[in-house]
């Protein structure tokens, strides 16, 4: 399989949406606060019975990203021939995007997705690396990545890429009240 990965010349969110951000949730991380928070957190993976389908595009489709100023965003795409098999979106210097904290030395890996049947083949890693390199070239010292406790494969992927889990937020998703937000930080300065 010869996969081409490149930056998309245009911010075509319809084309980007051709690959859905979906997964089968078979386990989740249970978050325990240790010693009232003074001892940090304890994560333990537990099975989910029965497993369920999670479709991120159901609540947060890429076409809805237009509510933000996308002028400093970059989209990356992976293709198998003419078939789009993956994508990544990186946000930088975007007023109103709270995760950027009003800073220009931080970027956010807003989204990364790989089509079923192409996962675990290195496509996600190539997209991630391209996004991190793009942010680094803009002077960013940190890449922030959001995921949830029900996306165990993504958590393992980000940890494997050198990101550190630095923030955990409960009760942040009204439409998914049982999910916990995880924020991962990747140091880009080295």
Short mmCIF file of C-alpha atoms in Angstrom, two decimals:
data_model
loop_
_atom_site.label_atom_id
_atom_site.label_comp_id
_atom_site.label_asym_id
_atom_site.label_seq_id
_atom_site.Cartn_x
_atom_site.Cartn_y
_atom_site.Cartn_z
CA UNK A 1 0.00 0.00 0.00
CA UNK A 2 1.44 3.34 -1.08
CA UNK A 3 -0.15 6.17 0.88
CA UNK A 4 0.49 9.79 -0.06
CA UNK A 5 0.31 12.28 2.83
CA UNK A 6 0.29 16.00 2.14
CA UNK A 7 -1.01 19.34 3.29
CA UNK A 8 -4.34 20.24 1.72
CA UNK A 9 -4.01 23.42 -0.32
CA UNK A 10 -7.53 24.50 0.62
CA UNK A 11 -9.57 24.20 3.78
CA UNK A 12 -12.22 22.03 2.13
CA UNK A 13 -14.15 20.74 5.14
CA UNK A 14 -16.60 18.78 2.97
CA UNK A 15 -13.74 16.79 1.43
CA UNK A 16 -12.10 16.41 4.85
CA UNK A 17 -15.38 14.95 6.16
CA UNK A 18 -15.16 12.03 3.71
CA UNK A 19 -13.31 10.13 6.43
CA UNK A 20 -15.52 9.82 9.49
CA UNK A 21 -14.13 10.09 12.99
CA UNK A 22 -15.64 6.97 14.49
CA UNK A 23 -14.57 4.06 16.62
CA UNK A 24 -15.88 1.09 18.54
CA UNK A 25 -15.50 1.75 22.25
CA UNK A 26 -14.49 -1.48 23.97
CA UNK A 27 -12.86 0.05 27.05
CA UNK A 28 -12.45 3.36 28.80
CA UNK A 29 -10.19 4.94 31.37
CA UNK A 30 -11.79 5.37 34.78
CA UNK A 31 -10.36 8.47 36.46
CA UNK A 32 -9.82 8.44 40.20
CA UNK A 33 -8.68 11.57 42.01
CA UNK A 34 -5.96 10.66 44.50
CA UNK A 35 -5.78 12.42 47.87
CA UNK A 36 -8.23 15.14 46.88
CA UNK A 37 -6.11 15.92 43.84
CA UNK A 38 -2.85 16.39 45.76
CA UNK A 39 -1.77 12.94 44.66
CA UNK A 40 -2.81 13.49 41.05
CA UNK A 41 -4.99 11.02 39.20
CA UNK A 42 -5.12 7.30 38.85
CA UNK A 43 -6.27 5.93 35.50
CA UNK A 44 -7.42 2.37 35.18
CA UNK A 45 -8.65 0.81 31.99
CA UNK A 46 -11.93 -1.01 32.29
CA UNK A 47 -13.98 -2.87 29.69
CA UNK A 48 -17.22 -1.37 28.40
CA UNK A 49 -20.13 -3.81 28.21
CA UNK A 50 -21.60 -3.83 25.72
CA UNK A 51 -19.15 -2.09 23.37
CA UNK A 52 -20.67 0.84 21.49
CA UNK A 53 -20.05 2.94 18.41
CA UNK A 54 -18.79 6.48 18.93
CA UNK A 55 -19.15 8.85 15.99
CA UNK A 56 -17.48 12.17 16.77
CA UNK A 57 -18.89 13.71 13.60
CA UNK A 58 -22.40 13.23 14.97
CA UNK A 59 -21.87 16.01 17.53
CA UNK A 60 -18.84 17.89 16.15
CA UNK A 61 -18.72 17.60 12.32
CA UNK A 62 -15.83 19.32 10.52
CA UNK A 63 -18.31 21.50 8.61
CA UNK A 64 -19.18 23.10 11.97
CA UNK A 65 -15.62 24.34 12.43
CA UNK A 66 -16.51 27.42 10.36
CA UNK A 67 -17.64 29.09 13.59
CA UNK A 68 -13.91 29.65 14.20
CA UNK A 69 -11.49 31.81 12.25
CA UNK A 70 -9.80 29.13 10.12
CA UNK A 71 -7.33 31.47 8.41
CA UNK A 72 -4.42 30.09 10.49
CA UNK A 73 -5.43 26.45 10.40
CA UNK A 74 -3.85 23.69 8.33
CA UNK A 75 -5.46 20.52 7.03
CA UNK A 76 -3.43 17.47 6.13
CA UNK A 77 -4.70 14.52 4.12
CA UNK A 78 -3.69 10.94 3.38
CA UNK A 79 -4.67 9.28 0.10
CA UNK A 80 -4.60 5.74 -1.23
CA UNK A 81 -4.76 6.63 -4.91
CA UNK A 82 -7.80 8.91 -5.17
CA UNK A 83 -9.39 7.61 -1.95
CA UNK A 84 -9.03 9.91 1.06
CA UNK A 85 -8.05 7.65 3.95
CA UNK A 86 -7.02 10.10 6.66
CA UNK A 87 -6.73 13.67 7.79
CA UNK A 88 -5.48 15.97 10.50
CA UNK A 89 -6.37 19.55 11.39
CA UNK A 90 -4.08 21.89 13.31
CA UNK A 91 -5.25 25.24 14.70
CA UNK A 92 -2.88 28.10 15.45
CA UNK A 93 -3.23 31.80 16.21
CA UNK A 94 -7.02 31.64 16.15
CA UNK A 95 -8.79 34.25 18.29
CA UNK A 96 -11.68 32.77 20.24
CA UNK A 97 -10.22 29.26 20.41
CA UNK A 98 -9.85 28.89 24.19
CA UNK A 99 -7.36 26.00 24.10
CA UNK A 100 -4.85 28.34 22.47
CA UNK A 101 -5.06 30.60 25.54
CA UNK A 102 -4.56 33.69 23.33
CA UNK A 103 -0.96 32.64 22.68
CA UNK A 104 0.87 32.29 19.37
CA UNK A 105 3.43 29.77 20.66
CA UNK A 106 0.80 27.05 21.09
CA UNK A 107 -1.02 25.01 18.45
CA UNK A 108 -3.87 22.54 18.84
CA UNK A 109 -4.14 19.24 17.03
CA UNK A 110 -7.84 19.85 16.53
CA UNK A 111 -8.62 16.57 14.81
CA UNK A 112 -6.96 13.46 13.45
CA UNK A 113 -8.77 10.63 11.70
CA UNK A 114 -7.97 7.50 9.72
CA UNK A 115 -10.49 5.45 7.75
CA UNK A 116 -11.36 2.01 9.15
CA UNK A 117 -9.31 -0.63 7.39
CA UNK A 118 -6.30 1.73 7.22
CA UNK A 119 -5.76 2.14 10.94
CA UNK A 120 -2.61 0.86 12.65
CA UNK A 121 -0.63 1.20 9.42
CA UNK A 122 1.35 4.36 10.30
CA UNK A 123 -0.96 6.85 8.57
CA UNK A 124 -1.99 8.52 11.82
CA UNK A 125 1.63 8.82 12.88
CA UNK A 126 2.59 10.47 9.59
CA UNK A 127 -0.32 12.93 9.86
CA UNK A 128 0.54 13.69 13.49
CA UNK A 129 4.20 14.33 12.64
CA UNK A 130 3.27 16.63 9.74
CA UNK A 131 0.96 18.63 11.98
CA UNK A 132 3.58 18.92 14.73
CA UNK A 133 6.23 20.00 12.20
CA UNK A 134 3.86 22.60 10.74
CA UNK A 135 3.27 24.03 14.24
CA UNK A 136 6.98 23.98 15.05
CA UNK A 137 7.74 26.00 11.88
CA UNK A 138 5.35 28.67 13.18
CA UNK A 139 7.34 29.03 16.36
CA UNK A 140 5.06 26.91 18.53
CA UNK A 141 6.61 25.43 21.63
CA UNK A 142 3.66 23.21 22.50
CA UNK A 143 0.99 21.16 20.76
CA UNK A 144 -2.21 20.54 22.74
CA UNK A 145 -4.33 17.53 21.88
CA UNK A 146 -7.83 16.80 23.18
CA UNK A 147 -9.40 13.39 23.48
CA UNK A 148 -11.75 11.58 25.83
CA UNK A 149 -11.45 8.73 28.31
CA UNK A 150 -13.50 6.51 25.97
CA UNK A 151 -10.93 6.78 23.18
CA UNK A 152 -8.30 4.49 24.69
CA UNK A 153 -6.52 3.84 21.37
CA UNK A 154 -6.03 7.61 20.86
CA UNK A 155 -4.73 8.02 24.43
CA UNK A 156 -2.19 5.26 23.86
CA UNK A 157 -1.24 6.78 20.48
CA UNK A 158 -0.61 10.26 21.94
CA UNK A 159 1.39 8.85 24.85
CA UNK A 160 3.44 6.84 22.33
CA UNK A 161 4.14 10.02 20.38
CA UNK A 162 5.64 11.60 23.51
CA UNK A 163 2.66 13.68 24.65
CA UNK A 164 1.91 13.94 28.36
CA UNK A 165 -1.54 13.94 29.91
CA UNK A 166 -1.63 17.31 31.68
CA UNK A 167 -5.33 18.07 32.30
CA UNK A 168 -8.49 16.12 32.98
CA UNK A 169 -11.94 17.76 32.96
CA UNK A 170 -15.18 16.12 34.05
CA UNK A 171 -18.64 17.35 33.02
CA UNK A 172 -17.42 19.27 29.98
CA UNK A 173 -19.53 17.50 27.32
CA UNK A 174 -23.26 18.06 27.95
CA UNK A 175 -24.15 15.81 25.00
CA UNK A 176 -21.89 13.00 26.37
CA UNK A 177 -22.15 13.37 30.17
CA UNK A 178 -20.25 10.14 30.97
CA UNK A 179 -17.15 11.19 29.05
CA UNK A 180 -14.10 12.89 30.53
CA UNK A 181 -11.91 15.32 28.58
CA UNK A 182 -8.18 14.56 28.47
CA UNK A 183 -5.72 17.24 27.34
CA UNK A 184 -2.33 16.02 26.17
CA UNK A 185 0.68 18.33 25.76
CA UNK A 186 3.54 17.69 23.35
CA UNK A 187 6.71 19.73 23.81
CA UNK A 188 7.81 21.03 20.39
CA UNK A 189 10.84 22.98 21.57
CA UNK A 190 13.29 20.08 21.34
#
